[in-house]
Amino acid sequence: MKIPLLDLIKPKKTQSTSINNAPLTVNNSVSLVDVLSPKDMEIDFNHLRINTTYFRSFFVAGYPRYIGPNWLEPLVSFDHSLNISMFIYPSTSKDILDDLKRKIAEMEATIQTDLERGRDIDPSVQVSLDDARALQDQLARGAERFFQLGLYITLPSSSKEELDNTSKILQSTLASLSINAYPLTLQMEDSFISTLPLGADLLLLNHNMDTTSLATTFPFTSSELTANEGIMYGINEHNDSLIIFDRFSLENGNSTIFAKSGAGKSYLVKLETLRSLMFGTDAIVIDPEQEYLSLSKAIGGNYINFSSDSPIKINPFDLSSVAMTGENELGRKILSLTGFLKLVLGSLDAGQAAILDRAITTTYRLKGITPDPKTQKNPPPLMEDLYKVLAGMEEPQALELNFRLERFIKGSLAGIFSAPSNIDLSNSLTVFSVRDLADQLRPLAMYLILDYIWTKIRIKRKKRLLVVDEAWYMMKNPDSADFLVEIAKRARKYFLGVTTITQDVEDFLGGDRGKEIISNSSIQILLKQSPASIERIGEVFNLSEGEMRLLLSAGVGQGLFFAGPTHVAMSVIASPEEHQLITANPEDLIKGG
């Protein structure tokens, strides 16, 4: 049965009766039209009311002279529901060329008349003439085609007052784009139907467009980061869409996060970690402030409190089991171990560095470990073995290094890394806490933990996250910075995504190594920044003035999310259950007991 379109949206009369003053519709009189029709409808001079919802429609009559790709994004991202319809009609080039020829002749005659009468040429006529000639040339060569575009907008509101106020805001938004939009007075019914998803243009109020100009209206979407897979990071502040993203879908899975203290960076990372665990991604965290303790307990993670009196030990001389596959691991291990020992021993001159390298090689050789991969399955040496090798060397410089190392073997700092490793990384979440270490020992511990993790994860490729909180500790020293950069560059090969978090922008970006980590991170997240660091952040990330102002005024959990070539303003949100697990706010912790 074919039902006229206008009949569907107009209210229909139904036969009814009442019982105890309650209306009752007779069943045999109910039709499809009765079901689909609204209860009542009112068509006014400049609005339309259907049931309790008011509608006002607009048509676009004037466009800017110059437009760029996605130029209608402010309209699509308008902070209110809109029904938008575009009707595109191709035109015959011959007819358009004839019209252009006539228009060009008219404008040339107007300009010639002004010149003969000694009047100034109207600039708008001259501009229109230049545009018409350029378009005529492109159409004649077939470089462009001609179309007619009809653009209609219907604004729904819950009240007449809201409709009037929102209409003014909508027209102001369009005016900022040099678009002239007018309400369709006395044509509200036809305009409402024209903006329904029916493909019916009852207005035929069109504007001429060439191919290039028309193409800039597509894709008719705003910037968004909503994918079919991944985890939710937050809400897109531009259009309230969800930011759902899989960091491993990019060229690498690394990310960097910059924010001032209290801006919500650890909150965001804990939320990402929790949601990633739900999708089978393991996570390893270096936690300087014991912020991941409640999360680890809640999901049964392995929480390791790394300190001098802790039973948990890491041996810096451990070798990866990659050697079992025939790969020589010793050379790489000696390089990373040398970097770690430079942190332990302090600055070294060229002679001391050469002696240290020779001593490390000797220490491994005494355990039967050589560049031959078959020997690298033997039990590794301990730090005490290196101490003894240095003591047995004849050079005075070796004795100096021996004295520097002694406090880590027999002195006040003994026990931190002078015993065989006894850590198991098989848990889906492993957290290393270094809160109970002195500030001078934290860079040592973080380097040691990173080296141990890097050694172990190379045994088996599996999707993992490695979170390095307060990464500026590592960036202060060139050797530890080099090691962190190396991990960031090579992590992709082992299905590892490295997350570096810092609040000390100057320490992190003080040298080129920090910028290398940023360039090797496909995702960058900037939360609220301090005025002292915003200029540096703006320079490194090439931010606009508006984006820098956004970061200065952002609330907790608000900022910019960069993923590849796209970036959007983001607001982090969590469910009440997630919030209870990951919050570090003292007020929330007190309320939660």
PDB file of C-alpha atoms in Angstrom, residues 23 40 50 64 81 83 111 119 128 167 217 234 283 347 355 376 407 442 445 457-458 461 480 520 541 553 590:
ATOM      1  CA  PRO A  23      -9.900   7.186  26.015  1.00  0.00           C
ATOM      2  CA  ASP A  40      -0.671  16.470  16.944  1.00  0.00           C
ATOM      3  CA  ILE A  50       5.267  17.919  16.265  1.00  0.00           C
ATOM      4  CA  PRO A  64      32.439  32.055   1.246  1.00  0.00           C
ATOM      5  CA  SER A  81      21.195  18.076  17.469  1.00  0.00           C
ATOM      6  CA  ASN A  83      19.176  17.439  10.751  1.00  0.00           C
ATOM      7  CA  ILE A 111      33.190  47.864 -15.898  1.00  0.00           C
ATOM      8  CA  ARG A 119      33.849  56.229 -11.887  1.00  0.00           C
ATOM      9  CA  SER A 128      33.370  38.138  -9.869  1.00  0.00           C
ATOM     10  CA  SER A 167      18.691  29.461  16.246  1.00  0.00           C
ATOM     11  CA  THR A 217      32.370  19.226   1.716  1.00  0.00           C
ATOM     12  CA  GLY A 234      37.936   9.295  26.661  1.00  0.00           C
ATOM     13  CA  ALA A 283      51.242  -4.770  31.507  1.00  0.00           C
ATOM     14  CA  SER A 347      81.590   9.564  35.926  1.00  0.00           C
ATOM     15  CA  ILE A 355      89.174  -1.158  32.518  1.00  0.00           C
ATOM     16  CA  GLN A 376      75.427 -18.188  27.395  1.00  0.00           C
ATOM     17  CA  ARG A 407      79.269   0.161  49.262  1.00  0.00           C
ATOM     18  CA  ARG A 442      65.738   5.598  41.932  1.00  0.00           C
ATOM     19  CA  ALA A 445      66.665   0.925  40.199  1.00  0.00           C
ATOM     20  CA  ILE A 457      60.350  -9.967  27.261  1.00  0.00           C
ATOM     21  CA  ARG A 458      62.564 -10.784  24.301  1.00  0.00           C
ATOM     22  CA  ARG A 461      56.720 -12.125  21.802  1.00  0.00           C
ATOM     23  CA  SER A 480      70.024   5.894  31.141  1.00  0.00           C
ATOM     24  CA  ASN A 520      59.275   7.213  18.177  1.00  0.00           C
ATOM     25  CA  PHE A 541      54.415  19.654  19.396  1.00  0.00           C
ATOM     26  CA  SER A 553      42.871  26.168  31.148  1.00  0.00           C
ATOM     27  CA  ILE A 590      39.379   8.834  52.647  1.00  0.00           C
TER      28      ILE A 590
END
